[in-house]
Amino acid sequence: MSEPVVNPGTEQTAPPPKPKRPKPKSMLMIGEQTTALFENARLAKERGEKVGWSASIFPQEIAETLGLNVLYPENHAAGIAARHQADPFLQECEGPLGYSNDLCAYAKLNLAYAAVLNDESEIELPDGGKMVKPDFLLLTNNICNQLTKWYENLARQMNIPIFFIDTCYNPFDYVTETRVRYVRAQIDQLIQDLCAFTGKTWDEERFKEVMAISQRNSYLWERANGLLDHKPAPIGGFELFNYMSAMVCNRGKTSTTAIMEQLNAEMEEHIKNGTSTFPVEQEFRVSWDGIACWPYLSHNLRTLKKYGINMVASSYGKAWAIEYEDLDGMARAYCFASTNGDNATTMISRRLEALKQFGCEGTIYHVNRSCKVMDCQMMEVQRQLSEQAGVPFTSFDGDQADYRNYSEAQFETRIQGLVEVMKQNKEAKTNG
């Protein structure tokens, strides 16, 4: 058979691949800070200093004042899930360790990881951000009761103490003075107990410095989130998830101040130039309700980009902008954490305000199989929110760390449906 004739100049060549956009300076700074967090804990352990693990919404400013190295299992588990390294830990936890499939996936990953550190498992630990074995645990119950049982099991498994603050479930949209006194007394006791256990000395002046740094960081984080109300939004909203580790793990550090100032400056530059890091035209603006679906964050983003959807508002990331002025204020703030008693009325009013501020045309709700406390009333909240705000919402099944609870096909179908309704609403407004 003769070769096909190709006319000169008609050869089809593939377009050259688009060059990757370099990471902004603020993201490089986040990477350096994360590396330093784990490395400093490792070095402290080698020096014979005590290292702790902490719940994410714990008054970490106390540990920072004492100069303690503390790591965060929730943040670490999210990183394992995002890097697609979760499977052996999930299998170990549900198999040899005997835990239920229905538990929080952060807990399952961490309990299996702890078994390795405790020489009870032969799983090979992944590279990057290796946790050192803790000497103590820091815990509050302002997130969920499952976290309390998780840490109790860690303490029993590793034979280490828990330093616990009971914040009580708060059914109000304020914190009573009796609750403030109750939690403040525990904070005072915590300081005494931590000093006795670690050999550190409390320094009131140092605490004031850390408190001021923490408040500055909370302000800058809130401000960065708020800058997404510009049109077009200066960055893709999913990018803010990458900066959360600074607020979760390093709220009281000046390195976080530098990161947040850099992030704000980069966003302001985009606003000034009318540019954005979001790579396609922003046709729709939506809010995101729930924890990030870390194992499939890239698929979430690719799907949203395909339809020109930018997530510009999220209640999740702002949970770590914790504001207070003294130890009484600290007690009040950690009692009023967003997961510790948001009643439906408060949840709806906060979300209504966000939908208006950021000009959202819809809401995406992550039905997170791992996090019952985030899901127990959200379907009803979303239904009422949609009625009051006049914007559609969609939901999808997923998980914060267990990749088995997500369907790419379902997510794409749900987003397609949301886009159809948002388009209809836009056309109705244009023709009305």
mmCIF file of N, CA, C and O in Angstrom, residues 12-88:
data_model
loop_
_atom_site.group_PDB
_atom_site.id
_atom_site.type_symbol
_atom_site.label_atom_id
_atom_site.label_comp_id
_atom_site.label_asym_id
_atom_site.label_seq_id
_atom_site.Cartn_x
_atom_site.Cartn_y
_atom_site.Cartn_z
ATOM 1 N N GLN A 12 -0.230 18.607 10.719
ATOM 2 C CA GLN A 12 -0.854 19.043 11.965
ATOM 3 C C GLN A 12 0.133 18.852 13.114
ATOM 4 O O GLN A 12 0.590 17.728 13.348
ATOM 5 N N THR A 13 0.491 19.899 13.754
ATOM 6 C CA THR A 13 1.390 19.807 14.898
ATOM 7 C C THR A 13 0.650 20.230 16.152
ATOM 8 O O THR A 13 -0.169 21.162 16.119
ATOM 9 N N ALA A 14 0.915 19.537 17.233
ATOM 10 C CA ALA A 14 0.262 19.871 18.507
ATOM 11 C C ALA A 14 0.793 21.197 19.026
ATOM 12 O O ALA A 14 1.987 21.498 18.884
ATOM 13 N N PRO A 15 -0.088 22.022 19.576
ATOM 14 C CA PRO A 15 0.385 23.290 20.132
ATOM 15 C C PRO A 15 1.320 23.034 21.293
ATOM 16 O O PRO A 15 1.176 22.035 22.011
ATOM 17 N N PRO A 16 2.290 23.890 21.470
ATOM 18 C CA PRO A 16 3.220 23.686 22.589
ATOM 19 C C PRO A 16 2.480 23.789 23.915
ATOM 20 O O PRO A 16 1.514 24.549 24.040
ATOM 21 N N PRO A 17 2.870 23.003 24.894
ATOM 22 C CA PRO A 17 2.189 23.066 26.194
ATOM 23 C C PRO A 17 2.368 24.438 26.833
ATOM 24 O O PRO A 17 3.407 25.078 26.687
ATOM 25 N N LYS A 18 1.311 24.865 27.509
ATOM 26 C CA LYS A 18 1.394 26.152 28.193
ATOM 27 C C LYS A 18 2.388 26.061 29.348
ATOM 28 O O LYS A 18 2.377 25.083 30.098
ATOM 29 N N PRO A 19 3.238 27.055 29.474
ATOM 30 C CA PRO A 19 4.191 27.006 30.592
ATOM 31 C C PRO A 19 3.456 27.101 31.916
ATOM 32 O O PRO A 19 2.450 27.802 32.045
ATOM 33 N N LYS A 20 3.939 26.348 32.901
ATOM 34 C CA LYS A 20 3.315 26.382 34.224
ATOM 35 C C LYS A 20 3.531 27.736 34.870
ATOM 36 O O LYS A 20 4.623 28.295 34.799
ATOM 37 N N ARG A 21 2.460 28.257 35.452
ATOM 38 C CA ARG A 21 2.580 29.531 36.131
ATOM 39 C C ARG A 21 3.419 29.334 37.390
ATOM 40 O O ARG A 21 3.166 28.414 38.179
ATOM 41 N N PRO A 22 4.444 30.144 37.587
ATOM 42 C CA PRO A 22 5.265 29.975 38.793
ATOM 43 C C PRO A 22 4.433 30.212 40.047
ATOM 44 O O PRO A 22 3.498 31.017 40.055
ATOM 45 N N LYS A 23 4.787 29.504 41.106
ATOM 46 C CA LYS A 23 4.075 29.689 42.368
ATOM 47 C C LYS A 23 4.314 31.101 42.894
ATOM 48 O O LYS A 23 5.438 31.603 42.817
ATOM 49 N N PRO A 24 3.279 31.734 43.432
ATOM 50 C CA PRO A 24 3.503 33.050 44.041
ATOM 51 C C PRO A 24 4.406 32.933 45.256
ATOM 52 O O PRO A 24 4.521 31.867 45.877
ATOM 53 N N LYS A 25 5.041 34.020 45.595
ATOM 54 C CA LYS A 25 5.984 34.021 46.712
ATOM 55 C C LYS A 25 5.329 33.555 48.008
ATOM 56 O O LYS A 25 5.945 32.833 48.801
ATOM 57 N N SER A 26 4.067 33.938 48.215
ATOM 58 C CA SER A 26 3.391 33.553 49.454
ATOM 59 C C SER A 26 3.254 32.039 49.570
ATOM 60 O O SER A 26 3.353 31.481 50.668
ATOM 61 N N MET A 27 3.044 31.332 48.438
ATOM 62 C CA MET A 27 2.930 29.879 48.485
ATOM 63 C C MET A 27 4.279 29.231 48.780
ATOM 64 O O MET A 27 4.353 28.227 49.505
ATOM 65 N N LEU A 28 5.341 29.795 48.252
ATOM 66 C CA LEU A 28 6.678 29.284 48.575
ATOM 67 C C LEU A 28 6.967 29.458 50.058
ATOM 68 O O LEU A 28 7.568 28.582 50.697
ATOM 69 N N MET A 29 6.511 30.576 50.617
ATOM 70 C CA MET A 29 6.704 30.827 52.045
ATOM 71 C C MET A 29 5.925 29.821 52.894
ATOM 72 O O MET A 29 6.403 29.380 53.943
ATOM 73 N N ILE A 30 4.729 29.430 52.433
ATOM 74 C CA ILE A 30 3.947 28.413 53.138
ATOM 75 C C ILE A 30 4.711 27.092 53.180
ATOM 76 O O ILE A 30 4.781 26.409 54.215
ATOM 77 N N GLY A 31 5.299 26.719 52.043
ATOM 78 C CA GLY A 31 6.075 25.484 52.001
ATOM 79 C C GLY A 31 7.244 25.505 52.965
ATOM 80 O O GLY A 31 7.518 24.516 53.660
ATOM 81 N N GLU A 32 7.937 26.637 53.023
ATOM 82 C CA GLU A 32 9.072 26.768 53.940
ATOM 83 C C GLU A 32 8.608 26.693 55.396
ATOM 84 O O GLU A 32 9.255 26.057 56.236
ATOM 85 N N GLN A 33 7.469 27.311 55.696
ATOM 86 C CA GLN A 33 6.966 27.290 57.065
ATOM 87 C C GLN A 33 6.569 25.870 57.488
ATOM 88 O O GLN A 33 6.854 25.446 58.610
ATOM 89 N N THR A 34 5.914 25.140 56.590
ATOM 90 C CA THR A 34 5.497 23.773 56.900
ATOM 91 C C THR A 34 6.704 22.876 57.145
ATOM 92 O O THR A 34 6.729 22.076 58.089
ATOM 93 N N THR A 35 7.720 23.008 56.300
ATOM 94 C CA THR A 35 8.947 22.228 56.486
ATOM 95 C C THR A 35 9.580 22.540 57.834
ATOM 96 O O THR A 35 10.014 21.630 58.555
ATOM 97 N N ALA A 36 9.619 23.822 58.188
ATOM 98 C CA ALA A 36 10.214 24.235 59.459
ATOM 99 C C ALA A 36 9.430 23.686 60.654
ATOM 100 O O ALA A 36 10.023 23.312 61.674
ATOM 101 N N LEU A 37 8.116 23.618 60.537
ATOM 102 C CA LEU A 37 7.281 23.121 61.635
ATOM 103 C C LEU A 37 7.681 21.696 62.014
ATOM 104 O O LEU A 37 7.922 21.387 63.187
ATOM 105 N N PHE A 38 7.782 20.820 61.020
ATOM 106 C CA PHE A 38 8.128 19.423 61.291
ATOM 107 C C PHE A 38 9.593 19.274 61.683
ATOM 108 O O PHE A 38 9.933 18.473 62.556
ATOM 109 N N GLU A 39 10.458 20.046 61.029
ATOM 110 C CA GLU A 39 11.884 19.939 61.336
ATOM 111 C C GLU A 39 12.180 20.431 62.748
ATOM 112 O O GLU A 39 12.982 19.818 63.481
ATOM 113 N N ASN A 40 11.559 21.510 63.159
ATOM 114 C CA ASN A 40 11.776 22.030 64.517
ATOM 115 C C ASN A 40 11.303 21.041 65.575
ATOM 116 O O ASN A 40 11.935 20.896 66.626
ATOM 117 N N ALA A 41 10.189 20.362 65.293
ATOM 118 C CA ALA A 41 9.703 19.349 66.238
ATOM 119 C C ALA A 41 10.687 18.183 66.318
ATOM 120 O O ALA A 41 10.967 17.661 67.404
ATOM 121 N N ARG A 42 11.223 17.784 65.179
ATOM 122 C CA ARG A 42 12.196 16.680 65.168
ATOM 123 C C ARG A 42 13.447 17.050 65.956
ATOM 124 O O ARG A 42 13.949 16.255 66.765
ATOM 125 N N LEU A 43 13.949 18.266 65.748
ATOM 126 C CA LEU A 43 15.155 18.703 66.449
ATOM 127 C C LEU A 43 14.904 18.834 67.950
ATOM 128 O O LEU A 43 15.763 18.491 68.765
ATOM 129 N N ALA A 44 13.717 19.341 68.305
ATOM 130 C CA ALA A 44 13.375 19.455 69.725
ATOM 131 C C ALA A 44 13.350 18.080 70.375
ATOM 132 O O ALA A 44 13.831 17.896 71.504
ATOM 133 N N LYS A 45 12.803 17.104 69.670
ATOM 134 C CA LYS A 45 12.742 15.738 70.187
ATOM 135 C C LYS A 45 14.149 15.187 70.403
ATOM 136 O O LYS A 45 14.433 14.535 71.417
ATOM 137 N N GLU A 46 15.032 15.469 69.457
ATOM 138 C CA GLU A 46 16.419 14.999 69.584
ATOM 139 C C GLU A 46 17.122 15.644 70.778
ATOM 140 O O GLU A 46 17.999 15.029 71.401
ATOM 141 N N ARG A 47 16.732 16.885 71.101
ATOM 142 C CA ARG A 47 17.336 17.567 72.255
ATOM 143 C C ARG A 47 16.749 17.100 73.581
ATOM 144 O O ARG A 47 17.185 17.542 74.651
ATOM 145 N N GLY A 48 15.764 16.250 73.527
ATOM 146 C CA GLY A 48 15.145 15.753 74.742
ATOM 147 C C GLY A 48 13.999 16.610 75.240
ATOM 148 O O GLY A 48 13.507 16.402 76.358
ATOM 149 N N GLU A 49 13.539 17.567 74.413
ATOM 150 C CA GLU A 49 12.404 18.401 74.800
ATOM 151 C C GLU A 49 11.094 17.667 74.502
ATOM 152 O O GLU A 49 11.032 16.815 73.623
ATOM 153 N N LYS A 50 10.062 18.024 75.227
ATOM 154 C CA LYS A 50 8.761 17.400 75.026
ATOM 155 C C LYS A 50 8.038 18.064 73.844
ATOM 156 O O LYS A 50 7.990 19.284 73.731
ATOM 157 N N VAL A 51 7.467 17.225 72.992
ATOM 158 C CA VAL A 51 6.747 17.667 71.804
ATOM 159 C C VAL A 51 5.298 17.205 71.917
ATOM 160 O O VAL A 51 5.035 16.087 72.385
ATOM 161 N N GLY A 52 4.357 18.060 71.499
ATOM 162 C CA GLY A 52 2.942 17.723 71.626
ATOM 163 C C GLY A 52 2.224 17.617 70.301
ATOM 164 O O GLY A 52 2.709 18.079 69.266
ATOM 165 N N TRP A 53 1.059 16.969 70.351
ATOM 166 C CA TRP A 53 0.092 16.996 69.264
ATOM 167 C C TRP A 53 -1.130 17.737 69.775
ATOM 168 O O TRP A 53 -1.505 17.605 70.948
ATOM 169 N N SER A 54 -1.775 18.513 68.891
ATOM 170 C CA SER A 54 -2.870 19.362 69.341
ATOM 171 C C SER A 54 -4.066 19.307 68.400
ATOM 172 O O SER A 54 -3.913 19.176 67.179
ATOM 173 N N ALA A 55 -5.254 19.434 68.986
ATOM 174 C CA ALA A 55 -6.456 19.674 68.198
ATOM 175 C C ALA A 55 -6.331 21.027 67.509
ATOM 176 O O ALA A 55 -5.637 21.929 67.998
ATOM 177 N N SER A 56 -7.011 21.187 66.386
ATOM 178 C CA SER A 56 -6.790 22.378 65.553
ATOM 179 C C SER A 56 -7.337 23.656 66.176
ATOM 180 O O SER A 56 -6.725 24.719 66.036
ATOM 181 N N ILE A 57 -8.485 23.597 66.838
ATOM 182 C CA ILE A 57 -9.049 24.814 67.448
ATOM 183 C C ILE A 57 -8.808 24.749 68.950
ATOM 184 O O ILE A 57 -9.708 24.618 69.772
ATOM 185 N N PHE A 58 -7.548 24.799 69.316
ATOM 186 C CA PHE A 58 -7.081 24.818 70.701
ATOM 187 C C PHE A 58 -6.323 26.130 70.888
ATOM 188 O O PHE A 58 -5.701 26.624 69.944
ATOM 189 N N PRO A 59 -6.359 26.730 72.093
ATOM 190 C CA PRO A 59 -5.625 27.995 72.297
ATOM 191 C C PRO A 59 -4.119 27.803 72.216
ATOM 192 O O PRO A 59 -3.406 27.773 73.216
ATOM 193 N N GLN A 60 -3.646 27.686 70.975
ATOM 194 C CA GLN A 60 -2.238 27.368 70.753
ATOM 195 C C GLN A 60 -1.308 28.493 71.186
ATOM 196 O O GLN A 60 -0.104 28.274 71.331
ATOM 197 N N GLU A 61 -1.861 29.674 71.410
ATOM 198 C CA GLU A 61 -1.037 30.787 71.863
ATOM 199 C C GLU A 61 -0.358 30.487 73.205
ATOM 200 O O GLU A 61 0.695 31.047 73.515
ATOM 201 N N ILE A 62 -0.957 29.580 73.979
ATOM 202 C CA ILE A 62 -0.349 29.192 75.256
ATOM 203 C C ILE A 62 0.924 28.387 75.005
ATOM 204 O O ILE A 62 1.982 28.662 75.589
ATOM 205 N N ALA A 63 0.836 27.392 74.132
ATOM 206 C CA ALA A 63 2.013 26.596 73.793
ATOM 207 C C ALA A 63 3.083 27.458 73.129
ATOM 208 O O ALA A 63 4.281 27.287 73.388
ATOM 209 N N GLU A 64 2.650 28.404 72.305
ATOM 210 C CA GLU A 64 3.603 29.293 71.629
ATOM 211 C C GLU A 64 4.330 30.159 72.652
ATOM 212 O O GLU A 64 5.546 30.374 72.546
ATOM 213 N N THR A 65 3.613 30.654 73.641
ATOM 214 C CA THR A 65 4.232 31.465 74.690
ATOM 215 C C THR A 65 5.287 30.668 75.451
ATOM 216 O O THR A 65 6.351 31.192 75.801
ATOM 217 N N LEU A 66 5.008 29.401 75.691
ATOM 218 C CA LEU A 66 5.943 28.541 76.426
ATOM 219 C C LEU A 66 7.074 28.018 75.544
ATOM 220 O O LEU A 66 7.987 27.352 76.049
ATOM 221 N N GLY A 67 7.016 28.291 74.257
ATOM 222 C CA GLY A 67 8.074 27.827 73.358
ATOM 223 C C GLY A 67 8.029 26.338 73.096
ATOM 224 O O GLY A 67 9.065 25.712 72.842
ATOM 225 N N LEU A 68 6.829 25.753 73.139
ATOM 226 C CA LEU A 68 6.675 24.325 72.905
ATOM 227 C C LEU A 68 6.491 24.037 71.417
ATOM 228 O O LEU A 68 5.849 24.813 70.700
ATOM 229 N N ASN A 69 7.033 22.931 70.973
ATOM 230 C CA ASN A 69 6.830 22.487 69.595
ATOM 231 C C ASN A 69 5.600 21.583 69.553
ATOM 232 O O ASN A 69 5.555 20.550 70.231
ATOM 233 N N VAL A 70 4.621 21.994 68.745
ATOM 234 C CA VAL A 70 3.352 21.283 68.688
ATOM 235 C C VAL A 70 3.008 21.005 67.226
ATOM 236 O O VAL A 70 3.158 21.874 66.367
ATOM 237 N N LEU A 71 2.525 19.781 66.961
ATOM 238 C CA LEU A 71 2.098 19.378 65.628
ATOM 239 C C LEU A 71 0.590 19.116 65.640
ATOM 240 O O LEU A 71 -0.005 18.907 66.697
ATOM 241 N N TYR A 72 -0.003 19.065 64.439
ATOM 242 C CA TYR A 72 -1.463 19.058 64.321
ATOM 243 C C TYR A 72 -1.936 17.879 63.475
ATOM 244 O O TYR A 72 -1.829 17.908 62.243
ATOM 245 N N PRO A 73 -2.446 16.828 64.119
ATOM 246 C CA PRO A 73 -2.861 15.623 63.392
ATOM 247 C C PRO A 73 -3.894 15.864 62.298
ATOM 248 O O PRO A 73 -3.840 15.214 61.246
ATOM 249 N N GLU A 74 -4.855 16.773 62.520
ATOM 250 C CA GLU A 74 -5.874 17.017 61.497
ATOM 251 C C GLU A 74 -5.237 17.575 60.224
ATOM 252 O O GLU A 74 -5.533 17.128 59.107
ATOM 253 N N ASN A 75 -4.361 18.548 60.394
ATOM 254 C CA ASN A 75 -3.694 19.148 59.252
ATOM 255 C C ASN A 75 -2.803 18.124 58.550
ATOM 256 O O ASN A 75 -2.742 18.055 57.314
ATOM 257 N N HIS A 76 -2.109 17.311 59.338
ATOM 258 C CA HIS A 76 -1.228 16.284 58.785
ATOM 259 C C HIS A 76 -2.021 15.245 58.001
ATOM 260 O O HIS A 76 -1.617 14.823 56.898
ATOM 261 N N ALA A 77 -3.180 14.822 58.536
ATOM 262 C CA ALA A 77 -4.023 13.845 57.853
ATOM 263 C C ALA A 77 -4.549 14.410 56.536
ATOM 264 O O ALA A 77 -4.627 13.691 55.526
ATOM 265 N N ALA A 78 -4.921 15.693 56.536
ATOM 266 C CA ALA A 78 -5.382 16.325 55.300
ATOM 267 C C ALA A 78 -4.286 16.295 54.240
ATOM 268 O O ALA A 78 -4.544 16.062 53.054
ATOM 269 N N GLY A 79 -3.036 16.529 54.664
ATOM 270 C CA GLY A 79 -1.917 16.488 53.730
ATOM 271 C C GLY A 79 -1.705 15.096 53.154
ATOM 272 O O GLY A 79 -1.444 14.945 51.949
ATOM 273 N N ILE A 80 -1.805 14.069 53.991
ATOM 274 C CA ILE A 80 -1.675 12.691 53.510
ATOM 275 C C ILE A 80 -2.758 12.396 52.477
ATOM 276 O O ILE A 80 -2.495 11.807 51.415
ATOM 277 N N ALA A 81 -3.990 12.819 52.771
ATOM 278 C CA ALA A 81 -5.101 12.572 51.848
ATOM 279 C C ALA A 81 -4.905 13.315 50.534
ATOM 280 O O ALA A 81 -5.151 12.757 49.457
ATOM 281 N N ALA A 82 -4.461 14.572 50.609
ATOM 282 C CA ALA A 82 -4.269 15.370 49.401
ATOM 283 C C ALA A 82 -3.173 14.796 48.512
ATOM 284 O O ALA A 82 -3.222 14.945 47.279
ATOM 285 N N ARG A 83 -2.185 14.134 49.120
ATOM 286 C CA ARG A 83 -1.093 13.530 48.348
ATOM 287 C C ARG A 83 -1.411 12.087 47.931
ATOM 288 O O ARG A 83 -0.551 11.392 47.415
ATOM 289 N N HIS A 84 -2.654 11.656 48.163
ATOM 290 C CA HIS A 84 -3.120 10.320 47.767
ATOM 291 C C HIS A 84 -2.288 9.210 48.422
ATOM 292 O O HIS A 84 -1.965 8.205 47.796
ATOM 293 N N GLN A 85 -1.991 9.387 49.706
ATOM 294 C CA GLN A 85 -1.210 8.412 50.456
ATOM 295 C C GLN A 85 -2.015 7.774 51.584
ATOM 296 O O GLN A 85 -1.474 7.138 52.472
ATOM 297 N N ALA A 86 -3.348 7.927 51.535
ATOM 298 C CA ALA A 86 -4.177 7.539 52.678
ATOM 299 C C ALA A 86 -4.452 6.042 52.759
ATOM 300 O O ALA A 86 -4.701 5.511 53.848
ATOM 301 N N ASP A 87 -4.441 5.360 51.633
ATOM 302 C CA ASP A 87 -4.980 3.997 51.593
ATOM 303 C C ASP A 87 -4.377 3.044 52.630
ATOM 304 O O ASP A 87 -5.119 2.376 53.364
ATOM 305 N N PRO A 88 -3.046 2.919 52.748
ATOM 306 C CA PRO A 88 -2.529 1.948 53.727
ATOM 307 C C PRO A 88 -2.932 2.266 55.157
ATOM 308 O O PRO A 88 -3.137 1.350 55.974
#
